[in-house]
Amino acid sequence: MGLGKQSHDKHSEQPPAKSGAASEDHAPKPEWADGLRKMYDSVVDEPLPDSFKDLLAKLDESDAGEKS
C-alpha cells in the first residue's frame, strides 16, 4: 500500500488564482490560521503507529489470499 510521505511540499500548494481585479483583494488571514496549519502539519508528520502497520499488513495478506 502506498502510505509513504508524498514528495511535494505541502506548503507550496496554493488555490488557483482568480481572474480579474478580485484576485488582488486578499482577505487577511485570521489570527488562528497559522496555529491551525502548524498543528495540522505536526499531525501529518507523526509516524504511523506499529499497531496500524501490523493491521495494514494483515489486511494486505488477506486481500492477496482472496485474489489467488
Short mmCIF file of N, CA and C in Angstrom, two decimals:
data_model
loop_
_atom_site.label_atom_id
_atom_site.label_comp_id
_atom_site.label_asym_id
_atom_site.label_seq_id
_atom_site.Cartn_x
_atom_site.Cartn_y
_atom_site.Cartn_z
N MET A 1 0.84 -1.18 0.00
CA MET A 1 0.00 0.00 0.00
C MET A 1 0.87 1.24 0.00
N GLY A 2 0.50 2.27 -0.72
CA GLY A 2 1.32 3.47 -0.81
C GLY A 2 1.02 4.45 0.30
N LEU A 3 1.59 4.21 1.48
CA LEU A 3 1.35 5.11 2.60
C LEU A 3 2.56 5.97 2.92
N GLY A 4 3.56 5.98 2.06
CA GLY A 4 4.75 6.79 2.31
C GLY A 4 4.44 8.26 2.19
N LYS A 5 5.38 9.06 2.65
CA LYS A 5 5.19 10.50 2.56
C LYS A 5 5.24 10.95 1.12
N GLN A 6 4.45 11.92 0.82
CA GLN A 6 4.44 12.46 -0.53
C GLN A 6 5.65 13.36 -0.69
N SER A 7 6.18 13.43 -1.90
CA SER A 7 7.42 14.16 -2.11
C SER A 7 7.22 15.64 -2.39
N HIS A 8 5.97 16.09 -2.49
CA HIS A 8 5.77 17.51 -2.76
C HIS A 8 5.70 18.31 -1.46
N ASP A 9 5.96 19.57 -1.56
CA ASP A 9 5.93 20.46 -0.42
C ASP A 9 4.50 20.89 -0.17
N LYS A 10 3.95 20.51 0.98
CA LYS A 10 2.54 20.79 1.24
C LYS A 10 2.28 22.28 1.43
N HIS A 11 3.33 23.06 1.72
CA HIS A 11 3.15 24.49 1.89
C HIS A 11 3.13 25.23 0.56
N SER A 12 3.56 24.59 -0.50
CA SER A 12 3.62 25.26 -1.79
C SER A 12 2.29 25.20 -2.53
N GLU A 13 1.35 24.39 -2.01
CA GLU A 13 0.06 24.28 -2.67
C GLU A 13 -0.71 25.57 -2.46
N GLN A 14 -1.19 26.14 -3.55
CA GLN A 14 -1.97 27.37 -3.46
C GLN A 14 -3.23 27.18 -4.28
N PRO A 15 -4.32 27.82 -3.84
CA PRO A 15 -5.54 27.71 -4.64
C PRO A 15 -5.36 28.41 -5.97
N PRO A 16 -6.12 28.03 -6.98
CA PRO A 16 -5.98 28.67 -8.28
C PRO A 16 -6.28 30.16 -8.18
N ALA A 17 -5.56 30.93 -8.96
CA ALA A 17 -5.74 32.38 -8.95
C ALA A 17 -7.07 32.73 -9.60
N LYS A 18 -7.74 33.71 -9.03
CA LYS A 18 -8.99 34.18 -9.61
C LYS A 18 -8.67 35.19 -10.69
N SER A 19 -9.50 35.23 -11.70
CA SER A 19 -9.25 36.19 -12.77
C SER A 19 -9.88 37.52 -12.42
N GLY A 20 -9.37 38.58 -13.00
CA GLY A 20 -9.94 39.91 -12.81
C GLY A 20 -9.36 40.62 -11.61
N ALA A 21 -9.96 41.75 -11.26
CA ALA A 21 -9.45 42.59 -10.19
C ALA A 21 -9.62 41.95 -8.82
N ALA A 22 -10.54 41.02 -8.68
CA ALA A 22 -10.79 40.39 -7.38
C ALA A 22 -9.57 39.63 -6.88
N SER A 23 -8.69 39.20 -7.77
CA SER A 23 -7.52 38.44 -7.34
C SER A 23 -6.52 39.30 -6.57
N GLU A 24 -6.61 40.60 -6.70
CA GLU A 24 -5.69 41.47 -5.98
C GLU A 24 -6.20 41.80 -4.59
N ASP A 25 -7.46 41.56 -4.31
CA ASP A 25 -8.04 41.81 -2.99
C ASP A 25 -7.93 40.53 -2.17
N HIS A 26 -6.93 40.48 -1.29
CA HIS A 26 -6.75 39.30 -0.45
C HIS A 26 -7.34 39.59 0.92
N ALA A 27 -8.21 38.71 1.37
CA ALA A 27 -8.75 38.84 2.71
C ALA A 27 -7.64 38.52 3.70
N PRO A 28 -7.51 39.26 4.77
CA PRO A 28 -6.47 38.97 5.75
C PRO A 28 -6.73 37.62 6.42
N LYS A 29 -5.64 36.89 6.71
CA LYS A 29 -5.78 35.60 7.39
C LYS A 29 -6.18 35.85 8.83
N PRO A 30 -7.09 35.03 9.35
CA PRO A 30 -7.42 35.15 10.77
C PRO A 30 -6.19 34.81 11.62
N GLU A 31 -6.16 35.31 12.84
CA GLU A 31 -5.01 35.10 13.72
C GLU A 31 -4.73 33.63 13.98
N TRP A 32 -5.74 32.80 14.01
CA TRP A 32 -5.58 31.39 14.35
C TRP A 32 -5.13 30.53 13.17
N ALA A 33 -5.08 31.08 11.96
CA ALA A 33 -4.80 30.27 10.77
C ALA A 33 -3.41 29.64 10.81
N ASP A 34 -2.40 30.40 11.20
CA ASP A 34 -1.04 29.85 11.24
C ASP A 34 -0.91 28.76 12.30
N GLY A 35 -1.54 28.96 13.45
CA GLY A 35 -1.51 27.94 14.50
C GLY A 35 -2.19 26.65 14.06
N LEU A 36 -3.30 26.80 13.36
CA LEU A 36 -4.01 25.63 12.86
C LEU A 36 -3.16 24.89 11.83
N ARG A 37 -2.49 25.62 10.95
CA ARG A 37 -1.61 25.00 9.95
C ARG A 37 -0.47 24.24 10.62
N LYS A 38 0.14 24.83 11.66
CA LYS A 38 1.24 24.17 12.36
C LYS A 38 0.76 22.89 13.04
N MET A 39 -0.43 22.95 13.66
CA MET A 39 -0.97 21.76 14.32
C MET A 39 -1.26 20.66 13.31
N TYR A 40 -1.87 21.02 12.19
CA TYR A 40 -2.17 20.06 11.13
C TYR A 40 -0.88 19.41 10.62
N ASP A 41 0.13 20.24 10.34
CA ASP A 41 1.39 19.71 9.84
C ASP A 41 2.05 18.76 10.84
N SER A 42 1.95 19.07 12.14
CA SER A 42 2.56 18.19 13.13
C SER A 42 1.86 16.83 13.17
N VAL A 43 0.55 16.82 13.00
CA VAL A 43 -0.20 15.55 12.99
C VAL A 43 0.14 14.75 11.73
N VAL A 44 0.21 15.42 10.60
CA VAL A 44 0.53 14.75 9.33
C VAL A 44 1.93 14.14 9.39
N ASP A 45 2.85 14.80 10.07
CA ASP A 45 4.23 14.34 10.12
C ASP A 45 4.48 13.26 11.18
N GLU A 46 3.46 12.95 12.00
CA GLU A 46 3.64 11.91 13.01
C GLU A 46 3.81 10.56 12.34
N PRO A 47 4.68 9.72 12.89
CA PRO A 47 4.86 8.38 12.31
C PRO A 47 3.62 7.52 12.55
N LEU A 48 3.42 6.56 11.66
CA LEU A 48 2.30 5.64 11.78
C LEU A 48 2.61 4.65 12.91
N PRO A 49 1.71 4.48 13.87
CA PRO A 49 1.97 3.53 14.97
C PRO A 49 2.18 2.11 14.45
N ASP A 50 3.02 1.35 15.16
CA ASP A 50 3.31 -0.03 14.75
C ASP A 50 2.04 -0.87 14.69
N SER A 51 1.09 -0.62 15.58
CA SER A 51 -0.14 -1.42 15.57
C SER A 51 -0.92 -1.19 14.27
N PHE A 52 -0.88 0.02 13.74
CA PHE A 52 -1.54 0.30 12.46
C PHE A 52 -0.80 -0.38 11.32
N LYS A 53 0.53 -0.35 11.37
CA LYS A 53 1.33 -1.00 10.33
C LYS A 53 1.02 -2.49 10.30
N ASP A 54 0.94 -3.11 11.51
CA ASP A 54 0.63 -4.54 11.59
C ASP A 54 -0.75 -4.83 11.03
N LEU A 55 -1.73 -3.99 11.37
CA LEU A 55 -3.09 -4.19 10.88
C LEU A 55 -3.14 -4.07 9.35
N LEU A 56 -2.45 -3.08 8.81
CA LEU A 56 -2.42 -2.91 7.35
C LEU A 56 -1.75 -4.10 6.67
N ALA A 57 -0.69 -4.63 7.27
CA ALA A 57 -0.02 -5.80 6.70
C ALA A 57 -0.97 -7.01 6.70
N LYS A 58 -1.72 -7.18 7.78
CA LYS A 58 -2.68 -8.30 7.84
C LYS A 58 -3.77 -8.14 6.78
N LEU A 59 -4.24 -6.91 6.62
CA LEU A 59 -5.27 -6.67 5.61
C LEU A 59 -4.74 -6.93 4.20
N ASP A 60 -3.50 -6.53 3.95
CA ASP A 60 -2.88 -6.79 2.64
C ASP A 60 -2.76 -8.30 2.41
N GLU A 61 -2.38 -9.05 3.44
CA GLU A 61 -2.24 -10.50 3.32
C GLU A 61 -3.60 -11.14 3.02
N SER A 62 -4.64 -10.67 3.70
CA SER A 62 -5.96 -11.27 3.47
C SER A 62 -6.48 -10.91 2.08
N ASP A 63 -6.19 -9.71 1.60
CA ASP A 63 -6.57 -9.32 0.23
C ASP A 63 -5.84 -10.18 -0.80
N ALA A 64 -4.56 -10.45 -0.57
CA ALA A 64 -3.78 -11.25 -1.50
C ALA A 64 -4.29 -12.69 -1.50
N GLY A 65 -4.72 -13.21 -0.36
CA GLY A 65 -5.24 -14.56 -0.28
C GLY A 65 -6.57 -14.71 -1.00
N GLU A 66 -7.41 -13.68 -0.97
CA GLU A 66 -8.71 -13.72 -1.62
C GLU A 66 -8.58 -13.66 -3.13
N LYS A 67 -7.55 -12.98 -3.64
CA LYS A 67 -7.39 -12.80 -5.09
C LYS A 67 -6.79 -14.02 -5.75
N SER A 68 -6.15 -14.90 -4.96
CA SER A 68 -5.49 -16.08 -5.54
C SER A 68 -6.47 -17.15 -5.91
#
